[in-house]
Every structure is written in structure tokens, then in C-alpha cells.
PDB file of C-alpha atoms in Angstrom:
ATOM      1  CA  UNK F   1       7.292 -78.754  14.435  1.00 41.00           C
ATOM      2  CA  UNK F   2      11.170 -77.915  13.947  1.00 45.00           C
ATOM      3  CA  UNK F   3      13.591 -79.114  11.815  1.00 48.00           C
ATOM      4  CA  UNK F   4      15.297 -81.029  14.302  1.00 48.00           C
ATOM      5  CA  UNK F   5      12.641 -83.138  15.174  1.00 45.00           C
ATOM      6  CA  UNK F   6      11.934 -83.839  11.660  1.00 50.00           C
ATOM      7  CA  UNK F   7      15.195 -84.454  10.558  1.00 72.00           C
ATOM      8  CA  UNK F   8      15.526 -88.675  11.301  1.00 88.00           C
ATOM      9  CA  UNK F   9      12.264 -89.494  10.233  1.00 90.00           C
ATOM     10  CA  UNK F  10      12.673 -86.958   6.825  1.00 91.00           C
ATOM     11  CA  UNK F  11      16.280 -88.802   6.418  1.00 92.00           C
ATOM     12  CA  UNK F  12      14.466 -92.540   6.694  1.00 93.00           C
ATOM     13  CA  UNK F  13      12.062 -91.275   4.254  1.00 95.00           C
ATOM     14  CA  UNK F  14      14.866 -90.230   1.883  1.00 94.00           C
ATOM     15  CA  UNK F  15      16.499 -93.535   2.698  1.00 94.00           C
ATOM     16  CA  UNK F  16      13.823 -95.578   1.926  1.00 95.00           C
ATOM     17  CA  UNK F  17      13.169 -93.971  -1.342  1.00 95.00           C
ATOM     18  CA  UNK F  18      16.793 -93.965  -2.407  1.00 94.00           C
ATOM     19  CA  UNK F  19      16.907 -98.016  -1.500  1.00 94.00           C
ATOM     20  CA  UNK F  20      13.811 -98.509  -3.964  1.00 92.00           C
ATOM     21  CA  UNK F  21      15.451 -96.349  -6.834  1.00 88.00           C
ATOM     22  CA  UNK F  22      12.933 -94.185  -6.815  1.00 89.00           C
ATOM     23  CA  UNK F  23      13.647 -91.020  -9.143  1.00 85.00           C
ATOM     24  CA  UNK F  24      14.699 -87.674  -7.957  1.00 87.00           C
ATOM     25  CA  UNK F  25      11.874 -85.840  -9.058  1.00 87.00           C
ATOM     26  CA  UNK F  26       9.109 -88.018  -7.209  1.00 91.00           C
ATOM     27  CA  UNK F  27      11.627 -87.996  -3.986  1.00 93.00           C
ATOM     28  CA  UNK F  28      11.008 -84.268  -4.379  1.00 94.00           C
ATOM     29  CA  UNK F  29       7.655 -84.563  -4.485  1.00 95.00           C
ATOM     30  CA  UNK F  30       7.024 -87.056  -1.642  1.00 96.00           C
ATOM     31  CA  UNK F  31       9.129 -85.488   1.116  1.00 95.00           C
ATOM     32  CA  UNK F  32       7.271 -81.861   0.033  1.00 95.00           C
ATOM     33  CA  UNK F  33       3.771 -83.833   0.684  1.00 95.00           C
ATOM     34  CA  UNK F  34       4.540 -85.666   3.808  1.00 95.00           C
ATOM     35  CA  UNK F  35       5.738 -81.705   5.318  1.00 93.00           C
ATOM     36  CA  UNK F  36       2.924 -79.815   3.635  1.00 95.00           C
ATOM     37  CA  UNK F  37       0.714 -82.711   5.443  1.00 95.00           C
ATOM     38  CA  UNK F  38       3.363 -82.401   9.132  1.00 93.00           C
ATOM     39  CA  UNK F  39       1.966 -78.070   8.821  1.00 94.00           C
ATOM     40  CA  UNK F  40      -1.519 -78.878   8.365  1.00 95.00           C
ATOM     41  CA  UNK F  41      -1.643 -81.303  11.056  1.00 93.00           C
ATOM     42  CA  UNK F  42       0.767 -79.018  13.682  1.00 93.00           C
ATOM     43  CA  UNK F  43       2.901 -81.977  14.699  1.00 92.00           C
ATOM     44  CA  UNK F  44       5.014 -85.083  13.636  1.00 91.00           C
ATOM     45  CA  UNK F  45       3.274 -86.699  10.967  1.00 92.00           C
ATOM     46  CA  UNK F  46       4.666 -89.979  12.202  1.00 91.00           C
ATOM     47  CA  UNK F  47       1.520 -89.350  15.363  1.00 92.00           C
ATOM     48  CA  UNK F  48      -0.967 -88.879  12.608  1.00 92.00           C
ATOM     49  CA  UNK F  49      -3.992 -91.131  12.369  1.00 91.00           C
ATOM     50  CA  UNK F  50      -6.598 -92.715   9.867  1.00 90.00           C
ATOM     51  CA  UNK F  51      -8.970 -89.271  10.547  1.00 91.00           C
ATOM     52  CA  UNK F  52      -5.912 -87.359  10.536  1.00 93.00           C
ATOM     53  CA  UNK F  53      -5.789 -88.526   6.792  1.00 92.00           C
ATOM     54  CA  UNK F  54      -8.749 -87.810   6.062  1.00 90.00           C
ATOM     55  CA  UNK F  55      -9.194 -84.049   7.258  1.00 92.00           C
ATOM     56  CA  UNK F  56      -5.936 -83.383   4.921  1.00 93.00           C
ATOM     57  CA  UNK F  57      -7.412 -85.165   1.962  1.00 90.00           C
ATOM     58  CA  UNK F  58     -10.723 -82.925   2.629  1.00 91.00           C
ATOM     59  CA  UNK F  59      -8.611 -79.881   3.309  1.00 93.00           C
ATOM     60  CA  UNK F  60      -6.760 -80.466  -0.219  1.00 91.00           C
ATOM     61  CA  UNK F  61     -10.457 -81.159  -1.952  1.00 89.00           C
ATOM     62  CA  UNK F  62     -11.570 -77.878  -0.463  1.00 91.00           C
ATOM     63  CA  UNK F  63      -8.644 -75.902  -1.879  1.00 91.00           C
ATOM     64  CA  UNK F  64      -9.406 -76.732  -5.134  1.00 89.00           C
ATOM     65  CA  UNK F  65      -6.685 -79.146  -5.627  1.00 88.00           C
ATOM     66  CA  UNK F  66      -6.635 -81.074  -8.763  1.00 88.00           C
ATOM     67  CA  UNK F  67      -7.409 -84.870  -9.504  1.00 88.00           C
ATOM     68  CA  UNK F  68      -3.417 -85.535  -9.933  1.00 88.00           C
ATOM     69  CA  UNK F  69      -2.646 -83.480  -7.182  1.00 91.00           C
ATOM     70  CA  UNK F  70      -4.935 -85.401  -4.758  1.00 91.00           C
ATOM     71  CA  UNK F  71      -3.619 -88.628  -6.484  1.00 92.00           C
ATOM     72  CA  UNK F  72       0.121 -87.810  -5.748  1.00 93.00           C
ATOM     73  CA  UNK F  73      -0.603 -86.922  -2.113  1.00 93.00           C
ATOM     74  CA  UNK F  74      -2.417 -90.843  -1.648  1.00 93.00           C
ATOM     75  CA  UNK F  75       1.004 -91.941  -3.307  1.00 94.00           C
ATOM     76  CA  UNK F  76       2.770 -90.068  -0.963  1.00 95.00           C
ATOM     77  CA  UNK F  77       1.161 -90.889   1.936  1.00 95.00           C
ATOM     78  CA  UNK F  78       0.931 -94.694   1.189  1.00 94.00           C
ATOM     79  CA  UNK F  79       4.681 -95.127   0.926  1.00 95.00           C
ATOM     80  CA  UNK F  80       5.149 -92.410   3.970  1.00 95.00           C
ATOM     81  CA  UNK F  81       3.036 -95.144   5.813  1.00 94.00           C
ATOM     82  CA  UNK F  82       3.266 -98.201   4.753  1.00 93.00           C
ATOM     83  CA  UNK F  83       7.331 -98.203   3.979  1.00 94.00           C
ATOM     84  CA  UNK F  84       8.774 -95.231   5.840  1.00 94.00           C
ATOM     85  CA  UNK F  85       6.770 -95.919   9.082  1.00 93.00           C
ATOM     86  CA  UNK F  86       5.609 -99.505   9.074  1.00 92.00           C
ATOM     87  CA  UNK F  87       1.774 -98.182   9.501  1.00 91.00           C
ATOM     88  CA  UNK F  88      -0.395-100.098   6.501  1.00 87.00           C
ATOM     89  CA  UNK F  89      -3.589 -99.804   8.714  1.00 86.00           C
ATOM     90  CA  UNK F  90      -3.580 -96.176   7.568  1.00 84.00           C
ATOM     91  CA  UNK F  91      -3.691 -96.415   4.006  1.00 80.00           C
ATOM     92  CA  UNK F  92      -6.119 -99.126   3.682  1.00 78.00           C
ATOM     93  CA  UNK F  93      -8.661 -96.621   3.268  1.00 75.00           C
ATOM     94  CA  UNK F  94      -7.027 -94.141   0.655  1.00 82.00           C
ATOM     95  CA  UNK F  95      -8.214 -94.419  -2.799  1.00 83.00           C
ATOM     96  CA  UNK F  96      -7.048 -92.847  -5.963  1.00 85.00           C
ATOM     97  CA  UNK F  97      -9.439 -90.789  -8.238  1.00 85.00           C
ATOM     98  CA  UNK F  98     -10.296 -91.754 -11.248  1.00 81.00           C
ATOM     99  CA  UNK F  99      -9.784 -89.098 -13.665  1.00 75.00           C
ATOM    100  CA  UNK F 100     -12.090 -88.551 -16.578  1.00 74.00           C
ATOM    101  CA  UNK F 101     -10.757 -89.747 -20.197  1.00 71.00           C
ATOM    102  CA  UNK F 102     -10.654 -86.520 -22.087  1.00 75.00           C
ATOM    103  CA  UNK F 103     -10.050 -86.693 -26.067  1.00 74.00           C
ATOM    104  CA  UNK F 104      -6.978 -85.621 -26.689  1.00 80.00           C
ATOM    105  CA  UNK F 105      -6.388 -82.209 -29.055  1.00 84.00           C
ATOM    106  CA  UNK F 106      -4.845 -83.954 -32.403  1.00 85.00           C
ATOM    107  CA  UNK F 107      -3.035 -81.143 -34.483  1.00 86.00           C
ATOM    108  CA  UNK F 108      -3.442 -82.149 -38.180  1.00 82.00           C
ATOM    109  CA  UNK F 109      -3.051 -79.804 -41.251  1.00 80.00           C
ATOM    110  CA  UNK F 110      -2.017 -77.565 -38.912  1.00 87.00           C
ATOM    111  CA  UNK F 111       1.560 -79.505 -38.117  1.00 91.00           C
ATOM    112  CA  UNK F 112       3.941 -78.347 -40.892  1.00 91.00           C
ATOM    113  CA  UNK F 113       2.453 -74.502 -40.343  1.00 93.00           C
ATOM    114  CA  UNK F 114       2.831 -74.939 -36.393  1.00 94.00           C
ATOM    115  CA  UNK F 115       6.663 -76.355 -37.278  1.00 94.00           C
ATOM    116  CA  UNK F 116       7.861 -73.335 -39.546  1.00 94.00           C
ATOM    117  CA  UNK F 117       6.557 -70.916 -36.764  1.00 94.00           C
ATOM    118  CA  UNK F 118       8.849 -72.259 -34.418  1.00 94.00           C
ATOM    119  CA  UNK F 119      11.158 -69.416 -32.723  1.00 93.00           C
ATOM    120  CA  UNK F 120      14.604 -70.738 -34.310  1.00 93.00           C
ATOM    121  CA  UNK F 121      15.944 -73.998 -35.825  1.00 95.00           C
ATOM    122  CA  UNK F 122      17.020 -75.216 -32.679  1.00 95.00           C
ATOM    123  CA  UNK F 123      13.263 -75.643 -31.578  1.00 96.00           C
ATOM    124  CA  UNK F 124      12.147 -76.296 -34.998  1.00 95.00           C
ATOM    125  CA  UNK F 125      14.607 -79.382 -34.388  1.00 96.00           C
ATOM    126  CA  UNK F 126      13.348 -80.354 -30.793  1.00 96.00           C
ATOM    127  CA  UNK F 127       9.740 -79.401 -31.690  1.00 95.00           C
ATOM    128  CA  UNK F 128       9.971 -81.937 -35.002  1.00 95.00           C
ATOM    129  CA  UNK F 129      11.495 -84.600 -32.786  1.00 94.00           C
ATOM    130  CA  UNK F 130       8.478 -84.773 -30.105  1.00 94.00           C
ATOM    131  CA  UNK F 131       6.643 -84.748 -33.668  1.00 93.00           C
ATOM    132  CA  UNK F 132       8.364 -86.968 -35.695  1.00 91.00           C
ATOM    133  CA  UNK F 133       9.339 -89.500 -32.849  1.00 91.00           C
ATOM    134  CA  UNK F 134       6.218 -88.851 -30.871  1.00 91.00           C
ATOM    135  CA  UNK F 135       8.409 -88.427 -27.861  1.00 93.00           C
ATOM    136  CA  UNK F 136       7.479 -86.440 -24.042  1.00 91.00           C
ATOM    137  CA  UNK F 137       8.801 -83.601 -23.100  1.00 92.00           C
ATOM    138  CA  UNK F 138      11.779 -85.060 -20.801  1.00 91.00           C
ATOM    139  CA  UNK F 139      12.928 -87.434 -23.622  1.00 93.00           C
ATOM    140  CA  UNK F 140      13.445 -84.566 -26.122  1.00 95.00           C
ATOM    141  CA  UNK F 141      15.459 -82.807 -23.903  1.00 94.00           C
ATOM    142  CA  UNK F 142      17.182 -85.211 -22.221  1.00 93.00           C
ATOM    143  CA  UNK F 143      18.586 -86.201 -25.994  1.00 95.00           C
ATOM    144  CA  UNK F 144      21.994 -86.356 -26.101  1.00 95.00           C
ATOM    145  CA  UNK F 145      23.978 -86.402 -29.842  1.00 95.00           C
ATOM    146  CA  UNK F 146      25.130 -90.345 -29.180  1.00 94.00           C
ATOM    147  CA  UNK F 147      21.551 -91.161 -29.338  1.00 95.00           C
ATOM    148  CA  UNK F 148      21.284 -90.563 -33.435  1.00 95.00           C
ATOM    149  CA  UNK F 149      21.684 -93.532 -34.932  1.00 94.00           C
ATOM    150  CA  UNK F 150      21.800 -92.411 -38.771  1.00 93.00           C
ATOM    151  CA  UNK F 151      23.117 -96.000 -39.751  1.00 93.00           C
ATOM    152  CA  UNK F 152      19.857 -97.639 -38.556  1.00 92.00           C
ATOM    153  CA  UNK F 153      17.704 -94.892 -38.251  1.00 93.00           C
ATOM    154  CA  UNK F 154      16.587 -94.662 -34.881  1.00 92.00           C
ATOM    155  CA  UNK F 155      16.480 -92.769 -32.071  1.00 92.00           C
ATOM    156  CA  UNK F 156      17.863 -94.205 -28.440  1.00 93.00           C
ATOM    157  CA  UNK F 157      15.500 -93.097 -25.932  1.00 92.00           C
ATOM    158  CA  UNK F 158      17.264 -93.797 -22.603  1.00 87.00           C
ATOM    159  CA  UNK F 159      15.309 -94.069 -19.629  1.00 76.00           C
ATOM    160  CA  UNK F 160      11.855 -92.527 -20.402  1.00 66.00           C
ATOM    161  CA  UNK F 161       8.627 -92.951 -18.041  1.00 70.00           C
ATOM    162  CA  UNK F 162       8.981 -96.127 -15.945  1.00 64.00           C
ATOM    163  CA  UNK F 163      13.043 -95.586 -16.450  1.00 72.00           C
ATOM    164  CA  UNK F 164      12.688 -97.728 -19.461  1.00 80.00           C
ATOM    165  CA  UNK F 165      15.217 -97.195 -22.388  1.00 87.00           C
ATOM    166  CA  UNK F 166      13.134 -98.124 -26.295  1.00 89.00           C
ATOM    167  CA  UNK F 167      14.101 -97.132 -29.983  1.00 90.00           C
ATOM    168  CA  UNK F 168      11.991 -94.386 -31.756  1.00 91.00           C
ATOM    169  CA  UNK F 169      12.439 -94.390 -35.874  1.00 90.00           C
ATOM    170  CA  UNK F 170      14.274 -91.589 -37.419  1.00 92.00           C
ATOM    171  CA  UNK F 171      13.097 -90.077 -40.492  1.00 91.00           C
ATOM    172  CA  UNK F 172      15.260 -89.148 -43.242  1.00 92.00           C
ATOM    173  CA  UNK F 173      13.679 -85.567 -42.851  1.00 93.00           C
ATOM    174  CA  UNK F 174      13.996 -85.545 -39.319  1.00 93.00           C
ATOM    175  CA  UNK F 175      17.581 -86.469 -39.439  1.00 94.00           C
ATOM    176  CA  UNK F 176      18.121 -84.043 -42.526  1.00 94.00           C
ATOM    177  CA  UNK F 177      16.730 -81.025 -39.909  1.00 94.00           C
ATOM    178  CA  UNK F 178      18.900 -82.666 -36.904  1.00 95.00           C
ATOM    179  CA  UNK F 179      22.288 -82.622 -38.997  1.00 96.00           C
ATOM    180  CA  UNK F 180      21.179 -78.872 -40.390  1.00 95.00           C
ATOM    181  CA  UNK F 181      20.982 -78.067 -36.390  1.00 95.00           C
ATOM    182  CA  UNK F 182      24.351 -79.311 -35.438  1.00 95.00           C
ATOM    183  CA  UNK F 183      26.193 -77.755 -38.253  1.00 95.00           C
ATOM    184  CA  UNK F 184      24.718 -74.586 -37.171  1.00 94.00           C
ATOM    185  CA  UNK F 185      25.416 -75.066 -33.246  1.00 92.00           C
ATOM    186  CA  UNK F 186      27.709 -78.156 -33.026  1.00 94.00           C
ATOM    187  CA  UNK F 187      26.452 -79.502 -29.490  1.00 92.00           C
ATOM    188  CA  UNK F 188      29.028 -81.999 -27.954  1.00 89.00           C
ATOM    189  CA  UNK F 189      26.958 -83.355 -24.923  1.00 92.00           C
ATOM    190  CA  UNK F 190      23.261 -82.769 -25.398  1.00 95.00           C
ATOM    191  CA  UNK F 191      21.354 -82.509 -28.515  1.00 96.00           C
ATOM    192  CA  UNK F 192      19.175 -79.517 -27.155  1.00 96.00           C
ATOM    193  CA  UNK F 193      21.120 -77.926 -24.570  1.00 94.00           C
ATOM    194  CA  UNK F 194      20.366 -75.046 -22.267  1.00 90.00           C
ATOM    195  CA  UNK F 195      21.772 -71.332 -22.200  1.00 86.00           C
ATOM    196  CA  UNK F 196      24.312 -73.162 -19.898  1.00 84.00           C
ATOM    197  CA  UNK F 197      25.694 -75.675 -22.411  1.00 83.00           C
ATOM    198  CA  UNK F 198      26.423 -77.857 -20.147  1.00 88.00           C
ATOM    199  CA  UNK F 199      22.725 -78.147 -18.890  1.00 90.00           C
ATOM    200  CA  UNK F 200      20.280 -79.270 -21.160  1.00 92.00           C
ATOM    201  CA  UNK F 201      17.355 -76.886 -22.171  1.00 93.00           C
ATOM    202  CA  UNK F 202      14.291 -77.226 -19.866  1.00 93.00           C
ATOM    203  CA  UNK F 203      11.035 -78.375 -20.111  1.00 92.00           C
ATOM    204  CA  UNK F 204       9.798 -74.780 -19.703  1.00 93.00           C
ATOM    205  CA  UNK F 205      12.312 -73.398 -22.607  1.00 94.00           C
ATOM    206  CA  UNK F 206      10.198 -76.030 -24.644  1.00 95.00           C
ATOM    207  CA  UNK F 207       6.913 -75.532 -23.598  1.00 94.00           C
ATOM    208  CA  UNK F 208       7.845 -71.339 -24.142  1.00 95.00           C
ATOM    209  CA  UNK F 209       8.651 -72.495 -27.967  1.00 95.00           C
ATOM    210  CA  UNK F 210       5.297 -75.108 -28.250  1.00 95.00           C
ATOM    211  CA  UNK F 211       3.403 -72.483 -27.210  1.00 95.00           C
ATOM    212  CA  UNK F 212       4.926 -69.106 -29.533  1.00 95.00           C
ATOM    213  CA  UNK F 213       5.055 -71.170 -32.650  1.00 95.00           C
ATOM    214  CA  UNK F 214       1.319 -72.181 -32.244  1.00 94.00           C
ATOM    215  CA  UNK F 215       0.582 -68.275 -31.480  1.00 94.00           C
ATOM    216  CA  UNK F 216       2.329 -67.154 -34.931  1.00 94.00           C
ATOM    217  CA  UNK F 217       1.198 -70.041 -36.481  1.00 93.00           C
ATOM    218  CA  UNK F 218      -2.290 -68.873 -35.671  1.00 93.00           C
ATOM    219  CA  UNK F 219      -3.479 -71.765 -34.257  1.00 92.00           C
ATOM    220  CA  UNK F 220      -6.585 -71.318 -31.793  1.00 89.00           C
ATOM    221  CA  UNK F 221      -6.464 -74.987 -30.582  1.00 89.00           C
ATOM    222  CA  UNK F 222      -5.023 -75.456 -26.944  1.00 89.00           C
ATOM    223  CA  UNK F 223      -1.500 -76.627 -27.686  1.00 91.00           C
ATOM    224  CA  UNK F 224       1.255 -78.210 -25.797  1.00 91.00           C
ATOM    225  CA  UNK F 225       4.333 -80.542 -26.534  1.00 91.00           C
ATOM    226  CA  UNK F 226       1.653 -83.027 -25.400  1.00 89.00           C
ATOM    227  CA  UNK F 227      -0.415 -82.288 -28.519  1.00 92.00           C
ATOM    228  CA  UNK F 228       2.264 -83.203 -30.635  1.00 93.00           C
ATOM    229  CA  UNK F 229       2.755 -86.707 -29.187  1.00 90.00           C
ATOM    230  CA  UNK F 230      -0.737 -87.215 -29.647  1.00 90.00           C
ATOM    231  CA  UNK F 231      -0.972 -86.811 -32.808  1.00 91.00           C
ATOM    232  CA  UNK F 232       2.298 -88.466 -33.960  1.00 91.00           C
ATOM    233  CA  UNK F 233       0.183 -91.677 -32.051  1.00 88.00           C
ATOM    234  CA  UNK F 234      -3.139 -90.563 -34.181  1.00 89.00           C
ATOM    235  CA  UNK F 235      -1.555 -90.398 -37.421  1.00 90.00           C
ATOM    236  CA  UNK F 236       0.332 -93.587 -37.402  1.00 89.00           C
ATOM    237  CA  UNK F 237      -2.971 -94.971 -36.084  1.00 86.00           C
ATOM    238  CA  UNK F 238      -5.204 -93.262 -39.430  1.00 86.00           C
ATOM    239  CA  UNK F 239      -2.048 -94.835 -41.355  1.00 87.00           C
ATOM    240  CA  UNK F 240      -3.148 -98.666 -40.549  1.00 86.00           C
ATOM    241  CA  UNK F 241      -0.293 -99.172 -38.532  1.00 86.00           C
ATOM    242  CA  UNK F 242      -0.650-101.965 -35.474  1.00 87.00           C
ATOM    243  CA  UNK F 243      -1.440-100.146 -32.664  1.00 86.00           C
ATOM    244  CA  UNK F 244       0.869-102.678 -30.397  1.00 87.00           C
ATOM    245  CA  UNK F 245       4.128-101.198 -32.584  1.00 88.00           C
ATOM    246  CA  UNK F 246       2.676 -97.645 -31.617  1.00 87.00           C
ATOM    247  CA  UNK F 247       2.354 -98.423 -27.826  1.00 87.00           C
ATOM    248  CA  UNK F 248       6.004 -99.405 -28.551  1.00 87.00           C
ATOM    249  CA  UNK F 249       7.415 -96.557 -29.750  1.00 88.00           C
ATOM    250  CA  UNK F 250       5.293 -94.560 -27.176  1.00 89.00           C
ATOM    251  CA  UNK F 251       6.637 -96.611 -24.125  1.00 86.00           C
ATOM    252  CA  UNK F 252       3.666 -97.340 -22.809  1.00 83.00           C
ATOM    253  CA  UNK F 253       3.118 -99.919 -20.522  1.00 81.00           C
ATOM    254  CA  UNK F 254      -0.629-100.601 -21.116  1.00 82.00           C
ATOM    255  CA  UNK F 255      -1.922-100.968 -24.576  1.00 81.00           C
ATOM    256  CA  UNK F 256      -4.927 -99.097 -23.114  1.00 78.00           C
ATOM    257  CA  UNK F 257      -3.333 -95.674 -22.775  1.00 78.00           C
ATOM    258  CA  UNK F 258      -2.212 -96.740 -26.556  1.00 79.00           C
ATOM    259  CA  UNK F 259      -6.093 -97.290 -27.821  1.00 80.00           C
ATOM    260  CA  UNK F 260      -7.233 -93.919 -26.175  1.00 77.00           C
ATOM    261  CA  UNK F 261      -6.002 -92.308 -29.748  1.00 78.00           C
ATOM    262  CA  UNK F 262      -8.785 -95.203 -31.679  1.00 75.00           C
ATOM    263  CA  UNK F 263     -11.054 -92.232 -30.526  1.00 73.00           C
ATOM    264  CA  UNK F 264      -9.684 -89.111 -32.089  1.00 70.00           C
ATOM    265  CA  UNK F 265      -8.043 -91.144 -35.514  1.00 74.00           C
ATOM    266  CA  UNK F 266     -10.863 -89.545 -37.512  1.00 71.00           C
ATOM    267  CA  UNK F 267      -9.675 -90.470 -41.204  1.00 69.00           C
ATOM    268  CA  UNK F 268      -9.979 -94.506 -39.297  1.00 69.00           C
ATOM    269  CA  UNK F 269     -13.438 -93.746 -38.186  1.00 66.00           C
ATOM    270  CA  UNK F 270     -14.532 -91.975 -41.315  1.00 71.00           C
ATOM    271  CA  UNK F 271     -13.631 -95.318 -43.414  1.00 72.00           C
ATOM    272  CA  UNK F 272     -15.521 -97.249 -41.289  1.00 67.00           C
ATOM    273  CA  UNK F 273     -18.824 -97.923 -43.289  1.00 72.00           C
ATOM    274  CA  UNK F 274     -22.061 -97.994 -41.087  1.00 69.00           C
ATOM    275  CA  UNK F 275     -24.238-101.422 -41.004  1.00 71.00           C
ATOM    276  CA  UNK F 276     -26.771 -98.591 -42.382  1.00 63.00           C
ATOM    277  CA  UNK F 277     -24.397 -97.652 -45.799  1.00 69.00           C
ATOM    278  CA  UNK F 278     -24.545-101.626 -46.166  1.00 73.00           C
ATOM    279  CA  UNK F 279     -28.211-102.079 -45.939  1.00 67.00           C
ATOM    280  CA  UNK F 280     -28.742 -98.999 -48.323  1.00 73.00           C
ATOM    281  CA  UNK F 281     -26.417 -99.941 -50.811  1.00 75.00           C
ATOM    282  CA  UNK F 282     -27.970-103.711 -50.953  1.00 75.00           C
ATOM    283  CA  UNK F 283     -30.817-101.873 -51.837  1.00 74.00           C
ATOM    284  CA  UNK F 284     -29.333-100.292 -54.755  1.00 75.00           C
ATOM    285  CA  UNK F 285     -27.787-103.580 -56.019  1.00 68.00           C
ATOM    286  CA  UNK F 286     -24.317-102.039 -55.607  1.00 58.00           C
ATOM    287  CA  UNK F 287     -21.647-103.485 -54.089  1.00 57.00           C
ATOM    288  CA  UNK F 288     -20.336-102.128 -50.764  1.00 54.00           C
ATOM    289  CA  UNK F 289     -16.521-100.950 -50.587  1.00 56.00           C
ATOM    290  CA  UNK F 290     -14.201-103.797 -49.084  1.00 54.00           C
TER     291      UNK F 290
END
């Protein structure tokens, strides 16, 4: 299939996207899906049918694609159909995967060892804020110095996941190590920014960091900037704080992403006393802990 002929329906399918706001970054990813899917069929995917579907979705199985890989590609190919070509009899029979509900990895004592490894102070800084704010990736580095607010203490987290802007707390100690940063570097536009200072740094200058301060910190858990933000959410959780102000200050939209981390807040579960302790200690005559 050539260019040309793709060309109109490609520039419809950017249309429609840009109409519904959708972000640059999943435009990306929806156009390279629709011609990864126009290859494996040979021809205009606008001719493809309900089998057609199918085979790719096998094909991709096969391969050894991943769960969120074969999830994106029914995203994809749902809008591709249903919006872009008009076509909903096609996706009426695509289904997402559930993906299994792993535990997350929780750093604990480990923290303040993995966050004096860190390769310099400015990822000491960014590393702390994913820490200390519990923050993704894309929000640390998309931080720009206007979004410290000493005077109330917070953060302003503008347009995380789901292009929603919320308010993080800043901790004296966090905003001690950010001020000890900018006197040292004095960014003007971004908080973190790139080897072009008028880029921020990337997600894969950060992940480099995560991953060589938990190497000299001689950590042999698998850890990512992930791991931090799961256990920022674990140890507000183990200290008795409401988990709807922590699916606040995560951004998430569901409060049960937010009660995954009830399952790895150890210290919570550990002061939980069994119906067993209770029974035992009636026994003794003592009085069970409140």
C-alpha cells in the first residue's frame, strides 16, 4: 500500500483525534497501530473485516506481544473503526485483557540509602520528588519552577494522567533539597531540565538515575521510578492516613487502583490482630489491644 493512498484516510484519522483532544503521545501510538495493522493485512485497512481483525490480534498473540500491547492495539482499532471510519460492527467483538494484579515492589528501609546513591543532586532532587510527592514519571519532569508553592506548601501538578491538574504536599525537606538544587543550577523554565535547557530531562534520563542509584545503593529488589510512587502510596497508607486523600494526591480516578497498596502496607496488616489472638487471649483473662 503507498503513501498516497494512505494519506486521506491517515489525515481523517489525525483529524479525528485532534477534534477529541486526544494527546500527542496516544495520536502517535494509534496512527503507528492502524499502519503496522494496513502491512500485515497488504492493503487499505479501511477494506479490512471482522476476521481481518482477528488474524492480526492472533498474529500479535503469537509474537509474544504483551497484555498492554494487545490492549492498545483494541484501543486503536476501536476508534480507527468506530470514529475514523464509521464501522462499529467491527469492534463489537474486540475485548480487552484483563491483566493480572501483581503486588507492587514497596521500597522501605531501603529509601533514604536508595536517595543518597543517586548520581548528582539534580536527581537526588527529581528522585525525592516522585518520593516525597508520590508523583509518575511525566509529572516530575514535566515540573516547571512556578509550580513550588513554598507559601502553601504544595506542589502544582498540571495536567497529569487523564490531563487532570491536582496539588501534591511539599515537605519542608523536600523543599529544603529543591531550593539547595536551584542555587546550585538556577533553572528558569523547568525544574529538571534536559542537556538542552530548554527541553526538559526525559523519562529515560530518569529511569538511567532510578536505576544507578538502586545499583550503588545495593539494592537487589527490581526498581523503577514506579517503585517509588508505590511506596510513597504504602507508607501514607501504614501511617493511618484516609486512603480517599491518597487516591487524591495520586490522581487516580478509581479508588480501586488506590486500595491495590491495602495489600503490600505490611506495618497495617501486621496490627491487625487475628479473631485467633482474641480467642487466645480471652483465654488468658487478658485484655486484647484496642
Amino acid at each position: 500500500m503507498t503513501d498516497e493512498a494512505m494519506s486521506p484516510l491517515r489525515r481523517r484519522m489525525i483529524e479525528d483525534m485532534s477534534i477529541r483532544k486526544l494527546a500527542p503521545k496516544t495520536q502517535q501510538g494509534y496512527i503507528r497501530t492502524v499502519k503496522d495493522f494496513a502491512a500485515f493485512l497488504g492493503r487499505s485497512p479501511d477494506t479490512a473485516s471482522l476476521e481481518d481483525v482477528r488474524r492480526f490480534q492472533l498474529h500479535l498473540a503469537a509474537n509474544g506481544a504483551h497484555i498492554p500491547i494487545l490492549n492498545h492495539t483494541v484501543a486503536a482499532l476501536r476508534f480507527f473503526f468506530r470514529v475514523t471510519l464509521k464501522r462499529s460492527d467491527i469492534i463489537e467483538h474486540t475485548t480487552f485483557i484483563q491483566e493480572p494484579r501483581k503486588l507492587p515492589v514497596v521500597l522501605s528501609p531501603e529509601v533514604a540509602r536508595f536517595l543518597d546513591a543517586a548520581p548528582g543532586l539534580k536527581y537526588k532532587a527529581a528522585l525525592s520528588v516522585a518520593y516525597g510527592a508520590g508523583l509518575r514519571a511525566a509529572e516530575v519532569i514535566s515540573l516547571k519552577v512556578a509550580d513550588i508553592d513554598s507559601k502553601r506548601m504544595v506542589i502544582r501538578v498540571e495536567q497529569g494522567k487523564g490531563r487532570k491538574d491536582r496539588y501534591v504536599m511539599l515537605s519542608p525537606h523536600l523543599l529544603e533539597l529543591l531550593r539547595a538544587w536551584w542555587r546550585a543550577a538556577r533553572p528558569q523554565g523547568w525544574l529538571f531540565p534536559g542537556r538542552d535547557r530548554v527541553q526538559p530531562m526525559t523519562t529515560r534520563q530518569l529511569n538511567r538515575a532510578c536505576h544507578a542509584a538502586a545499583q550503588r545503593a545495593e539494592i537487589n529488589k527490581r526498581v523503577s521510578l514506579h517503585t517509588l510512587r508505590h511506596s510513597f502510596a504504602t507508607h501514607l497508607l501504614e501511617q493511618n492516613i484516609d486512603i480517599r486523600v491518597i487516591q487524591v494526591l495520586l490522581g487516580h480516578a478509581k479508588l480501586d487502583t488506590t486500595a491495590l497498596y491495602t495489600r503490600v502496607a505490611t506495618k497495617t496488616i501486621r496490627e491487625v490482630i487475628s479473631p485467633l489472638e482474641r480467642i487466645a487471649l480471652k483465654r488468658k483473662g487478658a485484655e486484647p489491644p484496642a
